[in-house]
Short mmCIF file of N, CA and C in Angstrom, two decimals:
data_model
loop_
_atom_site.label_atom_id
_atom_site.label_comp_id
_atom_site.label_asym_id
_atom_site.label_seq_id
_atom_site.Cartn_x
_atom_site.Cartn_y
_atom_site.Cartn_z
N ALA A 1 187.05 76.97 141.46
CA ALA A 1 187.66 76.70 140.17
C ALA A 1 187.64 75.21 139.82
N PRO A 2 187.83 74.29 140.78
CA PRO A 2 187.85 72.88 140.39
C PRO A 2 186.54 72.42 139.76
N TYR A 3 185.43 73.03 140.13
CA TYR A 3 184.14 72.62 139.60
C TYR A 3 183.84 73.26 138.25
N ALA A 4 184.55 74.32 137.92
CA ALA A 4 184.31 75.03 136.66
C ALA A 4 185.21 74.54 135.53
N LEU A 5 186.22 73.73 135.85
CA LEU A 5 187.19 73.29 134.86
C LEU A 5 187.18 71.78 134.70
N LYS A 6 187.57 71.36 133.54
CA LYS A 6 187.72 69.92 133.32
C LYS A 6 188.99 69.46 134.05
N PRO A 7 189.08 68.22 134.42
CA PRO A 7 190.21 67.72 135.22
C PRO A 7 191.58 67.95 134.58
N TYR A 8 191.65 68.00 133.26
CA TYR A 8 192.94 68.14 132.60
C TYR A 8 193.34 69.59 132.34
N LYS A 9 192.52 70.54 132.75
CA LYS A 9 192.83 71.97 132.57
C LYS A 9 193.46 72.51 133.84
N GLN A 10 194.44 73.38 133.65
CA GLN A 10 195.08 74.01 134.80
C GLN A 10 194.96 75.52 134.68
N VAL A 11 194.70 76.15 135.80
CA VAL A 11 194.60 77.60 135.86
C VAL A 11 195.51 78.09 136.96
N THR A 12 196.18 79.18 136.70
CA THR A 12 197.03 79.80 137.72
C THR A 12 196.42 81.14 138.09
N PHE A 13 196.26 81.36 139.37
CA PHE A 13 195.74 82.62 139.86
C PHE A 13 196.89 83.47 140.39
N SER A 14 196.84 84.75 140.08
CA SER A 14 197.85 85.64 140.65
C SER A 14 197.14 86.83 141.27
N ASP A 15 197.73 87.37 142.28
CA ASP A 15 197.15 88.50 142.99
C ASP A 15 198.21 89.58 143.10
N ARG A 16 198.36 90.33 142.03
CA ARG A 16 199.41 91.35 141.93
C ARG A 16 199.38 92.34 143.10
N TYR A 17 198.20 92.70 143.55
CA TYR A 17 198.08 93.72 144.58
C TYR A 17 197.67 93.18 145.94
N GLY A 18 197.82 91.89 146.14
CA GLY A 18 197.40 91.27 147.39
C GLY A 18 198.07 91.82 148.63
N GLY A 19 199.31 92.20 148.54
CA GLY A 19 200.02 92.72 149.71
C GLY A 19 200.08 94.23 149.78
N PHE A 20 199.40 94.90 148.87
CA PHE A 20 199.45 96.36 148.82
C PHE A 20 198.35 96.97 149.69
N VAL A 21 198.59 98.19 150.14
CA VAL A 21 197.54 98.97 150.79
C VAL A 21 196.94 99.89 149.73
N LYS A 22 195.77 100.45 150.02
CA LYS A 22 195.01 101.17 148.99
C LYS A 22 195.76 102.32 148.33
N HIS A 23 196.49 103.09 149.11
CA HIS A 23 197.19 104.22 148.48
C HIS A 23 198.28 103.77 147.52
N GLU A 24 198.85 102.61 147.76
CA GLU A 24 199.85 102.07 146.82
C GLU A 24 199.17 101.64 145.52
N ILE A 25 197.99 101.10 145.62
CA ILE A 25 197.24 100.71 144.43
C ILE A 25 196.85 101.94 143.62
N VAL A 26 196.40 103.00 144.31
CA VAL A 26 196.07 104.25 143.63
C VAL A 26 197.30 104.82 142.94
N ARG A 27 198.42 104.83 143.63
CA ARG A 27 199.67 105.35 143.06
C ARG A 27 200.05 104.59 141.79
N ASP A 28 199.99 103.26 141.84
CA ASP A 28 200.32 102.46 140.66
C ASP A 28 199.31 102.66 139.54
N GLY A 29 198.04 102.78 139.90
CA GLY A 29 197.01 103.02 138.90
C GLY A 29 197.23 104.34 138.19
N ALA A 30 197.57 105.37 138.94
CA ALA A 30 197.84 106.69 138.34
C ALA A 30 199.04 106.61 137.39
N ALA A 31 200.03 105.83 137.76
CA ALA A 31 201.24 105.71 136.92
C ALA A 31 200.95 105.07 135.56
N ILE A 32 199.91 104.24 135.50
CA ILE A 32 199.59 103.59 134.21
C ILE A 32 198.37 104.20 133.53
N GLY A 33 197.86 105.30 134.11
CA GLY A 33 196.74 105.99 133.47
C GLY A 33 195.38 105.38 133.74
N MET A 34 195.21 104.76 134.89
CA MET A 34 193.93 104.15 135.26
C MET A 34 192.81 105.19 135.22
N PRO A 35 191.70 104.88 134.56
CA PRO A 35 190.57 105.82 134.55
C PRO A 35 189.77 105.68 135.85
N PHE A 36 190.24 106.30 136.92
CA PHE A 36 189.63 106.15 138.24
C PHE A 36 188.16 106.56 138.26
N GLU A 37 187.76 107.44 137.34
CA GLU A 37 186.36 107.86 137.31
C GLU A 37 185.44 106.71 136.92
N LEU A 38 186.00 105.62 136.40
CA LEU A 38 185.21 104.45 136.03
C LEU A 38 185.22 103.35 137.09
N THR A 39 185.93 103.58 138.18
CA THR A 39 186.01 102.57 139.24
C THR A 39 184.98 102.85 140.32
N TRP A 40 184.64 101.84 141.09
CA TRP A 40 183.58 101.95 142.09
C TRP A 40 184.04 101.36 143.41
N SER A 41 183.74 102.05 144.52
CA SER A 41 184.09 101.55 145.85
C SER A 41 182.93 101.55 146.83
N CYS A 42 181.91 102.35 146.60
CA CYS A 42 180.85 102.63 147.57
C CYS A 42 179.94 101.44 147.85
N TYR A 43 179.56 101.27 149.12
CA TYR A 43 178.58 100.26 149.51
C TYR A 43 177.16 100.75 149.32
N GLU A 44 176.95 102.05 149.43
CA GLU A 44 175.61 102.61 149.39
C GLU A 44 175.18 102.99 147.97
N GLY A 45 175.88 103.90 147.37
CA GLY A 45 175.51 104.40 146.06
C GLY A 45 174.23 105.22 146.14
N VAL A 46 174.25 106.41 145.59
CA VAL A 46 173.10 107.29 145.62
C VAL A 46 172.78 107.69 144.19
N ARG A 47 171.52 107.55 143.83
CA ARG A 47 171.11 107.89 142.47
C ARG A 47 170.87 109.38 142.36
N GLU A 48 171.52 110.00 141.38
CA GLU A 48 171.29 111.39 141.02
C GLU A 48 170.83 111.39 139.57
N GLY A 49 169.54 111.44 139.38
CA GLY A 49 169.00 111.31 138.03
C GLY A 49 169.28 109.91 137.51
N ASN A 50 169.96 109.83 136.38
CA ASN A 50 170.32 108.53 135.80
C ASN A 50 171.72 108.07 136.20
N THR A 51 172.34 108.80 137.12
CA THR A 51 173.72 108.51 137.49
C THR A 51 173.78 108.00 138.93
N LEU A 52 174.59 106.99 139.15
CA LEU A 52 174.84 106.48 140.49
C LEU A 52 176.17 107.07 140.96
N VAL A 53 176.16 107.72 142.12
CA VAL A 53 177.39 108.34 142.62
C VAL A 53 177.72 107.77 143.99
N HIS A 54 178.97 107.92 144.39
CA HIS A 54 179.42 107.46 145.70
C HIS A 54 178.74 108.27 146.79
N CYS A 55 178.37 107.61 147.90
CA CYS A 55 177.68 108.31 148.99
C CYS A 55 178.61 109.28 149.71
N GLY A 56 179.88 108.91 149.84
CA GLY A 56 180.84 109.78 150.51
C GLY A 56 180.95 109.56 152.00
N THR A 57 180.12 108.67 152.56
CA THR A 57 180.14 108.49 154.02
C THR A 57 180.41 107.05 154.48
N CYS A 58 180.24 106.07 153.62
CA CYS A 58 180.45 104.67 154.04
C CYS A 58 181.96 104.40 154.19
N GLY A 59 182.28 103.27 154.77
CA GLY A 59 183.69 102.90 154.98
C GLY A 59 184.52 102.91 153.72
N PRO A 60 184.08 102.23 152.65
CA PRO A 60 184.87 102.23 151.43
C PRO A 60 185.08 103.63 150.83
N CYS A 61 184.07 104.50 150.94
CA CYS A 61 184.25 105.88 150.44
C CYS A 61 185.32 106.60 151.25
N SER A 62 185.29 106.42 152.57
CA SER A 62 186.30 107.05 153.43
C SER A 62 187.69 106.54 153.11
N MET A 63 187.80 105.21 152.92
CA MET A 63 189.11 104.63 152.59
C MET A 63 189.59 105.10 151.22
N ARG A 64 188.66 105.23 150.27
CA ARG A 64 189.01 105.69 148.93
C ARG A 64 189.56 107.11 148.98
N ARG A 65 188.85 107.99 149.69
CA ARG A 65 189.32 109.37 149.83
C ARG A 65 190.72 109.42 150.43
N SER A 66 190.91 108.66 151.51
CA SER A 66 192.21 108.64 152.18
C SER A 66 193.31 108.12 151.26
N ALA A 67 193.00 107.11 150.49
CA ALA A 67 194.00 106.52 149.59
C ALA A 67 194.47 107.53 148.55
N PHE A 68 193.53 108.26 147.95
CA PHE A 68 193.91 109.27 146.96
C PHE A 68 194.73 110.38 147.61
N LYS A 69 194.32 110.79 148.81
CA LYS A 69 195.04 111.85 149.51
C LYS A 69 196.46 111.40 149.85
N MET A 70 196.58 110.19 150.39
CA MET A 70 197.90 109.67 150.77
C MET A 70 198.81 109.47 149.56
N ALA A 71 198.22 109.12 148.41
CA ALA A 71 198.99 108.88 147.19
C ALA A 71 199.29 110.19 146.45
N HIS A 72 198.71 111.30 146.91
CA HIS A 72 198.88 112.60 146.24
C HIS A 72 198.40 112.53 144.80
N VAL A 73 197.22 111.89 144.62
CA VAL A 73 196.63 111.72 143.29
C VAL A 73 195.24 112.36 143.31
N TYR A 74 194.90 113.08 142.26
CA TYR A 74 193.59 113.71 142.14
C TYR A 74 192.51 112.63 142.15
N ASP A 75 191.46 112.86 142.95
CA ASP A 75 190.35 111.92 143.04
C ASP A 75 189.18 112.46 142.20
N PRO A 76 188.89 111.84 141.06
CA PRO A 76 187.82 112.32 140.20
C PRO A 76 186.43 111.83 140.62
N THR A 77 186.36 111.11 141.74
CA THR A 77 185.12 110.51 142.19
C THR A 77 184.09 111.56 142.58
N ARG A 78 182.86 111.35 142.15
CA ARG A 78 181.75 112.22 142.58
C ARG A 78 181.14 111.63 143.84
N TYR A 79 181.16 112.39 144.91
CA TYR A 79 180.57 111.99 146.18
C TYR A 79 179.34 112.86 146.46
N VAL A 80 178.27 112.26 146.99
CA VAL A 80 177.09 113.03 147.37
C VAL A 80 177.46 113.96 148.52
N LYS A 81 178.14 113.41 149.53
CA LYS A 81 178.57 114.21 150.67
C LYS A 81 180.06 114.43 150.58
N GLU A 82 180.45 115.67 150.41
CA GLU A 82 181.88 116.00 150.33
C GLU A 82 182.50 115.93 151.70
N SER A 83 183.80 115.69 151.74
CA SER A 83 184.50 115.60 153.02
C SER A 83 184.59 116.98 153.66
N LYS A 84 184.74 116.95 154.96
CA LYS A 84 184.80 118.21 155.72
C LYS A 84 186.22 118.70 155.82
#
């Protein structure tokens, strides 16, 4: 930030969810109507036609699934490989 701003400009950074775990973020997102189908977590990504979908097997996909399950929130994410 210091290189992107002029010396007389001040910016304050805040990290609202810095101390939260993923299921708490999902819970709060659901409470405010977050369109989870528009969010992305996957490291791999698999193309299905013109659509990129979550692989369902990488670490972030596993954590995403767990977070929705722990938060008791419907997961609208399309995964190539469904959980067992």
